[in-house]
Amino acid sequence: AQSVTQLGSHVSVSEGALVLLRCNYSSSVPPYLFWYVQYPNQGLQLLLKYTSAATLVKGINGFEAEFKKSETSFHLTKPSAHMRDAAEYFCAVSDRFGNEKLTFGTGTRLTIIP
Amino acid sequence: DTGVSQDPRHKITKRGQNVTFRCDPISEHNRLYWYRQTLGQGPEFLTYFQNEAQLEKSRLLSDRFSAERPKGSFSTLEIQRTEQGDSAMYLCASSGEGSNQPQHFGDGTRLSIL
């Protein structure tokens, strides 16, 4: 069974500061990993995905994430936070052997302090 | 690419009533997924289709829930005899074929049971 754990249900950073959202995964097979963002009353928008190419993945809106197999982690970062980054962020995992459903973490709410 | 469309956006109903939601996927996508998201949680997988075939159902999908995708295009999710615990956001996603294809989400249908 696959799972992801997002450490920190709430993260607050100042505008212009580094954003770091943590995600650790558990999977018995090599995983695919995804980060999604959700704004209030909307669906989920894909930020980036890891599918076994480069371990450092660049996504939209200046976000990136690094796959570290030794740490079973896929943390999301952004060098400089903007007010528009305030949202809920979800890490998700699927396997690459036919089980395409996504298993999501419980989410991290990011607040940006002006 | 017009995105994944869900209808209605909001549904308020009395306990015991039946409700039906519709999802129109991105036109070239042959995979369609349903998820349920309760307040403060990540989405949970309910079921998925490849073309018109329903390939997997979660144990969360009780006998009161049924999903169809009769012509391999749009899908419906019906809940019979609704209960208070059915109150949630119901999200639809679609993807192309291939286990590394990302899922694209609609804005969801928010169900409120009175």
PDB file of N, CA and C in Angstrom, chain B residues 37-112:
ATOM      1  N   GLN B  37     -13.730  14.507  -1.129  1.00  0.00           N
ATOM      2  CA  GLN B  37     -12.895  15.297  -0.229  1.00  0.00           C
ATOM      3  C   GLN B  37     -13.762  15.896   0.871  1.00  0.00           C
ATOM      4  N   THR B  38     -13.467  15.538   2.108  1.00  0.00           N
ATOM      5  CA  THR B  38     -14.159  16.136   3.250  1.00  0.00           C
ATOM      6  C   THR B  38     -13.309  17.265   3.802  1.00  0.00           C
ATOM      7  N   LEU B  39     -13.929  18.085   4.618  1.00  0.00           N
ATOM      8  CA  LEU B  39     -13.284  19.305   5.102  1.00  0.00           C
ATOM      9  C   LEU B  39     -11.983  19.003   5.829  1.00  0.00           C
ATOM     10  N   GLY B  40     -10.917  19.666   5.400  1.00  0.00           N
ATOM     11  CA  GLY B  40      -9.636  19.514   6.064  1.00  0.00           C
ATOM     12  C   GLY B  40      -8.866  18.260   5.701  1.00  0.00           C
ATOM     13  N   GLN B  41      -9.334  17.537   4.710  1.00  0.00           N
ATOM     14  CA  GLN B  41      -8.677  16.298   4.307  1.00  0.00           C
ATOM     15  C   GLN B  41      -8.275  16.354   2.839  1.00  0.00           C
ATOM     16  N   GLY B  42      -7.375  15.443   2.463  1.00  0.00           N
ATOM     17  CA  GLY B  42      -7.068  15.289   1.055  1.00  0.00           C
ATOM     18  C   GLY B  42      -8.139  14.462   0.364  1.00  0.00           C
ATOM     19  N   PRO B  43      -8.195  14.547  -0.961  1.00  0.00           N
ATOM     20  CA  PRO B  43      -9.171  13.726  -1.692  1.00  0.00           C
ATOM     21  C   PRO B  43      -8.918  12.235  -1.480  1.00  0.00           C
ATOM     22  N   GLU B  44     -10.027  11.481  -1.449  1.00  0.00           N
ATOM     23  CA  GLU B  44      -9.947  10.032  -1.326  1.00  0.00           C
ATOM     24  C   GLU B  44     -10.539   9.395  -2.571  1.00  0.00           C
ATOM     25  N   PHE B  45      -9.846   8.409  -3.101  1.00  0.00           N
ATOM     26  CA  PHE B  45     -10.261   7.742  -4.328  1.00  0.00           C
ATOM     27  C   PHE B  45     -11.568   6.994  -4.121  1.00  0.00           C
ATOM     28  N   LEU B  46     -12.480   7.120  -5.104  1.00  0.00           N
ATOM     29  CA  LEU B  46     -13.733   6.368  -5.075  1.00  0.00           C
ATOM     30  C   LEU B  46     -13.767   5.294  -6.165  1.00  0.00           C
ATOM     31  N   THR B  47     -13.523   5.714  -7.418  1.00  0.00           N
ATOM     32  CA  THR B  47     -13.620   4.773  -8.515  1.00  0.00           C
ATOM     33  C   THR B  47     -12.953   5.345  -9.750  1.00  0.00           C
ATOM     34  N   TYR B  48     -12.631   4.469 -10.735  1.00  0.00           N
ATOM     35  CA  TYR B  48     -12.112   4.986 -11.981  1.00  0.00           C
ATOM     36  C   TYR B  48     -12.512   4.127 -13.167  1.00  0.00           C
ATOM     37  N   PHE B  49     -12.591   4.795 -14.316  1.00  0.00           N
ATOM     38  CA  PHE B  49     -12.993   4.193 -15.573  1.00  0.00           C
ATOM     39  C   PHE B  49     -11.872   4.336 -16.604  1.00  0.00           C
ATOM     40  N   GLN B  50     -11.742   3.316 -17.399  1.00  0.00           N
ATOM     41  CA  GLN B  50     -10.978   3.443 -18.624  1.00  0.00           C
ATOM     42  C   GLN B  50     -11.971   3.225 -19.757  1.00  0.00           C
ATOM     43  N   ASN B  51     -12.159   4.267 -20.537  1.00  0.00           N
ATOM     44  CA  ASN B  51     -13.265   4.291 -21.499  1.00  0.00           C
ATOM     45  C   ASN B  51     -14.560   4.024 -20.730  1.00  0.00           C
ATOM     46  N   GLU B  52     -15.376   3.040 -21.144  1.00  0.00           N
ATOM     47  CA  GLU B  52     -16.645   2.806 -20.430  1.00  0.00           C
ATOM     48  C   GLU B  52     -16.517   1.776 -19.321  1.00  0.00           C
ATOM     49  N   ALA B  53     -15.357   1.148 -19.187  1.00  0.00           N
ATOM     50  CA  ALA B  53     -15.184   0.091 -18.196  1.00  0.00           C
ATOM     51  C   ALA B  53     -14.780   0.657 -16.840  1.00  0.00           C
ATOM     52  N   GLN B  54     -15.528   0.265 -15.805  1.00  0.00           N
ATOM     53  CA  GLN B  54     -15.199   0.655 -14.436  1.00  0.00           C
ATOM     54  C   GLN B  54     -14.180  -0.347 -13.911  1.00  0.00           C
ATOM     55  N   LEU B  55     -12.943   0.082 -13.727  1.00  0.00           N
ATOM     56  CA  LEU B  55     -11.867  -0.855 -13.431  1.00  0.00           C
ATOM     57  C   LEU B  55     -11.579  -1.028 -11.951  1.00  0.00           C
ATOM     58  N   GLU B  56     -11.922  -0.065 -11.136  1.00  0.00           N
ATOM     59  CA  GLU B  56     -11.649  -0.199  -9.704  1.00  0.00           C
ATOM     60  C   GLU B  56     -12.654   0.611  -8.907  1.00  0.00           C
ATOM     61  N   LYS B  57     -13.068   0.043  -7.782  1.00  0.00           N
ATOM     62  CA  LYS B  57     -13.970   0.722  -6.860  1.00  0.00           C
ATOM     63  C   LYS B  57     -13.395   0.637  -5.465  1.00  0.00           C
ATOM     64  N   SER B  58     -13.391   1.754  -4.774  1.00  0.00           N
ATOM     65  CA  SER B  58     -12.907   1.780  -3.404  1.00  0.00           C
ATOM     66  C   SER B  58     -13.953   1.164  -2.472  1.00  0.00           C
ATOM     67  N   ARG B  59     -13.475   0.677  -1.330  1.00  0.00           N
ATOM     68  CA  ARG B  59     -14.423   0.188  -0.327  1.00  0.00           C
ATOM     69  C   ARG B  59     -15.256   1.324   0.242  1.00  0.00           C
ATOM     70  N   LEU B  60     -14.820   2.586  -0.023  1.00  0.00           N
ATOM     71  CA  LEU B  60     -15.604   3.745   0.404  1.00  0.00           C
ATOM     72  C   LEU B  60     -16.908   3.833  -0.374  1.00  0.00           C
ATOM     73  N   LEU B  61     -16.938   3.212  -1.535  1.00  0.00           N
ATOM     74  CA  LEU B  61     -18.099   3.292  -2.406  1.00  0.00           C
ATOM     75  C   LEU B  61     -19.117   2.243  -1.963  1.00  0.00           C
ATOM     76  N   SER B  62     -20.025   2.676  -1.068  1.00  0.00           N
ATOM     77  CA  SER B  62     -21.005   1.720  -0.549  1.00  0.00           C
ATOM     78  C   SER B  62     -22.037   1.394  -1.628  1.00  0.00           C
ATOM     79  N   ASP B  63     -22.970   0.503  -1.273  1.00  0.00           N
ATOM     80  CA  ASP B  63     -24.006   0.094  -2.217  1.00  0.00           C
ATOM     81  C   ASP B  63     -24.899   1.260  -2.632  1.00  0.00           C
ATOM     82  N   ARG B  64     -24.891   2.330  -1.848  1.00  0.00           N
ATOM     83  CA  ARG B  64     -25.740   3.477  -2.192  1.00  0.00           C
ATOM     84  C   ARG B  64     -25.129   4.331  -3.312  1.00  0.00           C
ATOM     85  N   PHE B  65     -23.884   4.066  -3.609  1.00  0.00           N
ATOM     86  CA  PHE B  65     -23.185   4.841  -4.633  1.00  0.00           C
ATOM     87  C   PHE B  65     -23.094   4.027  -5.925  1.00  0.00           C
ATOM     88  N   SER B  66     -23.329   4.690  -7.048  1.00  0.00           N
ATOM     89  CA  SER B  66     -23.104   4.029  -8.328  1.00  0.00           C
ATOM     90  C   SER B  66     -22.565   5.056  -9.326  1.00  0.00           C
ATOM     91  N   ALA B  67     -21.616   4.608 -10.116  1.00  0.00           N
ATOM     92  CA  ALA B  67     -21.030   5.478 -11.124  1.00  0.00           C
ATOM     93  C   ALA B  67     -21.116   4.792 -12.477  1.00  0.00           C
ATOM     94  N   GLU B  68     -21.327   5.606 -13.497  1.00  0.00           N
ATOM     95  CA  GLU B  68     -21.414   5.084 -14.857  1.00  0.00           C
ATOM     96  C   GLU B  68     -20.655   5.971 -15.821  1.00  0.00           C
ATOM     97  N   ARG B  69     -20.243   5.375 -16.908  1.00  0.00           N
ATOM     98  CA  ARG B  69     -19.639   6.138 -18.001  1.00  0.00           C
ATOM     99  C   ARG B  69     -20.045   5.417 -19.286  1.00  0.00           C
ATOM    100  N   PRO B  70     -21.307   5.535 -19.641  1.00  0.00           N
ATOM    101  CA  PRO B  70     -21.897   4.645 -20.640  1.00  0.00           C
ATOM    102  C   PRO B  70     -21.263   4.686 -22.029  1.00  0.00           C
ATOM    103  N   LYS B  71     -20.815   5.814 -22.488  1.00  0.00           N
ATOM    104  CA  LYS B  71     -20.253   5.875 -23.830  1.00  0.00           C
ATOM    105  C   LYS B  71     -18.780   6.232 -23.808  1.00  0.00           C
ATOM    106  N   GLY B  72     -18.185   6.097 -22.645  1.00  0.00           N
ATOM    107  CA  GLY B  72     -16.769   6.404 -22.549  1.00  0.00           C
ATOM    108  C   GLY B  72     -16.447   7.875 -22.610  1.00  0.00           C
ATOM    109  N   SER B  73     -17.491   8.726 -22.459  1.00  0.00           N
ATOM    110  CA  SER B  73     -17.219  10.159 -22.466  1.00  0.00           C
ATOM    111  C   SER B  73     -17.545  10.729 -21.090  1.00  0.00           C
ATOM    112  N   PHE B  74     -18.727  11.321 -20.903  1.00  0.00           N
ATOM    113  CA  PHE B  74     -19.080  11.862 -19.598  1.00  0.00           C
ATOM    114  C   PHE B  74     -19.389  10.730 -18.620  1.00  0.00           C
ATOM    115  N   SER B  75     -19.374  11.090 -17.340  1.00  0.00           N
ATOM    116  CA  SER B  75     -19.676  10.120 -16.289  1.00  0.00           C
ATOM    117  C   SER B  75     -20.687  10.726 -15.328  1.00  0.00           C
ATOM    118  N   THR B  76     -21.466   9.860 -14.683  1.00  0.00           N
ATOM    119  CA  THR B  76     -22.367  10.288 -13.615  1.00  0.00           C
ATOM    120  C   THR B  76     -22.061   9.507 -12.348  1.00  0.00           C
ATOM    121  N   LEU B  77     -22.226  10.179 -11.225  1.00  0.00           N
ATOM    122  CA  LEU B  77     -22.096   9.567  -9.906  1.00  0.00           C
ATOM    123  C   LEU B  77     -23.416   9.790  -9.189  1.00  0.00           C
ATOM    124  N   GLU B  78     -24.081   8.707  -8.812  1.00  0.00           N
ATOM    125  CA  GLU B  78     -25.361   8.806  -8.125  1.00  0.00           C
ATOM    126  C   GLU B  78     -25.219   8.316  -6.699  1.00  0.00           C
ATOM    127  N   ILE B  79     -25.813   9.040  -5.780  1.00  0.00           N
ATOM    128  CA  ILE B  79     -25.896   8.626  -4.386  1.00  0.00           C
ATOM    129  C   ILE B  79     -27.366   8.461  -4.042  1.00  0.00           C
ATOM    130  N   GLN B  80     -27.728   7.285  -3.622  1.00  0.00           N
ATOM    131  CA  GLN B  80     -29.119   7.027  -3.226  1.00  0.00           C
ATOM    132  C   GLN B  80     -29.255   7.137  -1.708  1.00  0.00           C
ATOM    133  N   ARG B  81     -30.438   7.559  -1.283  1.00  0.00           N
ATOM    134  CA  ARG B  81     -30.759   7.639   0.155  1.00  0.00           C
ATOM    135  C   ARG B  81     -29.633   8.345   0.917  1.00  0.00           C
ATOM    136  N   THR B  82     -29.375   9.577   0.555  1.00  0.00           N
ATOM    137  CA  THR B  82     -28.246  10.308   1.114  1.00  0.00           C
ATOM    138  C   THR B  82     -28.296  10.358   2.641  1.00  0.00           C
ATOM    139  N   GLU B  83     -27.104  10.373   3.226  1.00  0.00           N
ATOM    140  CA  GLU B  83     -26.926  10.452   4.673  1.00  0.00           C
ATOM    141  C   GLU B  83     -26.061  11.670   4.993  1.00  0.00           C
ATOM    142  N   GLN B  84     -26.107  12.087   6.260  1.00  0.00           N
ATOM    143  CA  GLN B  84     -25.325  13.251   6.679  1.00  0.00           C
ATOM    144  C   GLN B  84     -23.846  13.088   6.317  1.00  0.00           C
ATOM    145  N   GLY B  85     -23.343  11.894   6.481  1.00  0.00           N
ATOM    146  CA  GLY B  85     -21.931  11.639   6.220  1.00  0.00           C
ATOM    147  C   GLY B  85     -21.526  11.739   4.763  1.00  0.00           C
ATOM    148  N   ASP B  86     -22.508  11.885   3.883  1.00  0.00           N
ATOM    149  CA  ASP B  86     -22.185  12.042   2.458  1.00  0.00           C
ATOM    150  C   ASP B  86     -21.802  13.471   2.113  1.00  0.00           C
ATOM    151  N   SER B  87     -22.007  14.378   3.035  1.00  0.00           N
ATOM    152  CA  SER B  87     -21.638  15.778   2.781  1.00  0.00           C
ATOM    153  C   SER B  87     -20.141  15.875   2.533  1.00  0.00           C
ATOM    154  N   ALA B  88     -19.786  16.390   1.378  1.00  0.00           N
ATOM    155  CA  ALA B  88     -18.380  16.433   0.964  1.00  0.00           C
ATOM    156  C   ALA B  88     -18.295  17.152  -0.373  1.00  0.00           C
ATOM    157  N   MET B  89     -17.057  17.343  -0.821  1.00  0.00           N
ATOM    158  CA  MET B  89     -16.800  17.802  -2.180  1.00  0.00           C
ATOM    159  C   MET B  89     -16.514  16.556  -3.008  1.00  0.00           C
ATOM    160  N   TYR B  90     -17.200  16.403  -4.126  1.00  0.00           N
ATOM    161  CA  TYR B  90     -16.970  15.277  -5.017  1.00  0.00           C
ATOM    162  C   TYR B  90     -16.209  15.790  -6.244  1.00  0.00           C
ATOM    163  N   LEU B  91     -15.009  15.261  -6.410  1.00  0.00           N
ATOM    164  CA  LEU B  91     -14.106  15.726  -7.459  1.00  0.00           C
ATOM    165  C   LEU B  91     -13.991  14.694  -8.565  1.00  0.00           C
ATOM    166  N   CYS B  92     -13.977  15.178  -9.783  1.00  0.00           N
ATOM    167  CA  CYS B  92     -13.762  14.338 -10.951  1.00  0.00           C
ATOM    168  C   CYS B  92     -12.429  14.723 -11.575  1.00  0.00           C
ATOM    169  N   ALA B  93     -11.712  13.747 -12.087  1.00  0.00           N
ATOM    170  CA  ALA B  93     -10.443  14.008 -12.768  1.00  0.00           C
ATOM    171  C   ALA B  93     -10.371  13.132 -14.007  1.00  0.00           C
ATOM    172  N   SER B  94      -9.597  13.558 -14.981  1.00  0.00           N
ATOM    173  CA  SER B  94      -9.380  12.727 -16.161  1.00  0.00           C
ATOM    174  C   SER B  94      -7.903  12.755 -16.535  1.00  0.00           C
ATOM    175  N   SER B  95      -7.489  11.732 -17.262  1.00  0.00           N
ATOM    176  CA  SER B  95      -6.097  11.663 -17.705  1.00  0.00           C
ATOM    177  C   SER B  95      -6.026  10.858 -19.002  1.00  0.00           C
ATOM    178  N   GLY B  96      -4.895  11.020 -19.667  1.00  0.00           N
ATOM    179  CA  GLY B  96      -4.624  10.198 -20.834  1.00  0.00           C
ATOM    180  C   GLY B  96      -4.141   8.827 -20.398  1.00  0.00           C
ATOM    181  N   GLU B  97      -3.945   7.958 -21.371  1.00  0.00           N
ATOM    182  CA  GLU B  97      -3.485   6.609 -21.058  1.00  0.00           C
ATOM    183  C   GLU B  97      -1.986   6.623 -20.792  1.00  0.00           C
ATOM    184  N   GLY B  98      -1.560   5.737 -19.873  1.00  0.00           N
ATOM    185  CA  GLY B  98      -0.144   5.740 -19.498  1.00  0.00           C
ATOM    186  C   GLY B  98      -0.047   6.080 -18.036  1.00  0.00           C
ATOM    187  N   SER B  99       0.720   5.269 -17.293  1.00  0.00           N
ATOM    188  CA  SER B  99       0.703   5.406 -15.841  1.00  0.00           C
ATOM    189  C   SER B  99       1.389   6.668 -15.354  1.00  0.00           C
ATOM    190  N   ASN B 100       2.093   7.386 -16.224  1.00  0.00           N
ATOM    191  CA  ASN B 100       2.715   8.623 -15.758  1.00  0.00           C
ATOM    192  C   ASN B 100       1.941   9.859 -16.178  1.00  0.00           C
ATOM    193  N   GLN B 101       0.741   9.666 -16.697  1.00  0.00           N
ATOM    194  CA  GLN B 101      -0.046  10.817 -17.137  1.00  0.00           C
ATOM    195  C   GLN B 101      -0.712  11.481 -15.936  1.00  0.00           C
ATOM    196  N   PRO B 102      -0.553  12.783 -15.764  1.00  0.00           N
ATOM    197  CA  PRO B 102      -1.153  13.444 -14.607  1.00  0.00           C
ATOM    198  C   PRO B 102      -2.666  13.532 -14.743  1.00  0.00           C
ATOM    199  N   GLN B 103      -3.338  13.558 -13.609  1.00  0.00           N
ATOM    200  CA  GLN B 103      -4.776  13.718 -13.588  1.00  0.00           C
ATOM    201  C   GLN B 103      -5.117  15.203 -13.507  1.00  0.00           C
ATOM    202  N   HIS B 104      -6.093  15.598 -14.311  1.00  0.00           N
ATOM    203  CA  HIS B 104      -6.565  16.970 -14.337  1.00  0.00           C
ATOM    204  C   HIS B 104      -7.933  17.000 -13.675  1.00  0.00           C
ATOM    205  N   PHE B 105      -8.087  17.899 -12.701  1.00  0.00           N
ATOM    206  CA  PHE B 105      -9.288  17.917 -11.878  1.00  0.00           C
ATOM    207  C   PHE B 105     -10.264  19.000 -12.307  1.00  0.00           C
ATOM    208  N   GLY B 106     -11.547  18.686 -12.117  1.00  0.00           N
ATOM    209  CA  GLY B 106     -12.578  19.701 -12.214  1.00  0.00           C
ATOM    210  C   GLY B 106     -12.691  20.472 -10.907  1.00  0.00           C
ATOM    211  N   ASP B 107     -13.610  21.441 -10.886  1.00  0.00           N
ATOM    212  CA  ASP B 107     -13.781  22.269  -9.687  1.00  0.00           C
ATOM    213  C   ASP B 107     -14.661  21.616  -8.627  1.00  0.00           C
ATOM    214  N   GLY B 108     -15.203  20.449  -8.921  1.00  0.00           N
ATOM    215  CA  GLY B 108     -15.930  19.701  -7.920  1.00  0.00           C
ATOM    216  C   GLY B 108     -17.389  20.062  -7.778  1.00  0.00           C
ATOM    217  N   THR B 109     -18.128  19.160  -7.144  1.00  0.00           N
ATOM    218  CA  THR B 109     -19.516  19.400  -6.737  1.00  0.00           C
ATOM    219  C   THR B 109     -19.553  19.309  -5.223  1.00  0.00           C
ATOM    220  N   ARG B 110     -19.979  20.392  -4.585  1.00  0.00           N
ATOM    221  CA  ARG B 110     -20.080  20.380  -3.121  1.00  0.00           C
ATOM    222  C   ARG B 110     -21.482  19.950  -2.732  1.00  0.00           C
ATOM    223  N   LEU B 111     -21.571  18.849  -1.998  1.00  0.00           N
ATOM    224  CA  LEU B 111     -22.861  18.304  -1.565  1.00  0.00           C
ATOM    225  C   LEU B 111     -23.078  18.615  -0.094  1.00  0.00           C
ATOM    226  N   SER B 112     -24.211  19.193   0.206  1.00  0.00           N
ATOM    227  CA  SER B 112     -24.595  19.476   1.585  1.00  0.00           C
ATOM    228  C   SER B 112     -25.900  18.760   1.881  1.00  0.00           C
TER     229      SER B 112
END
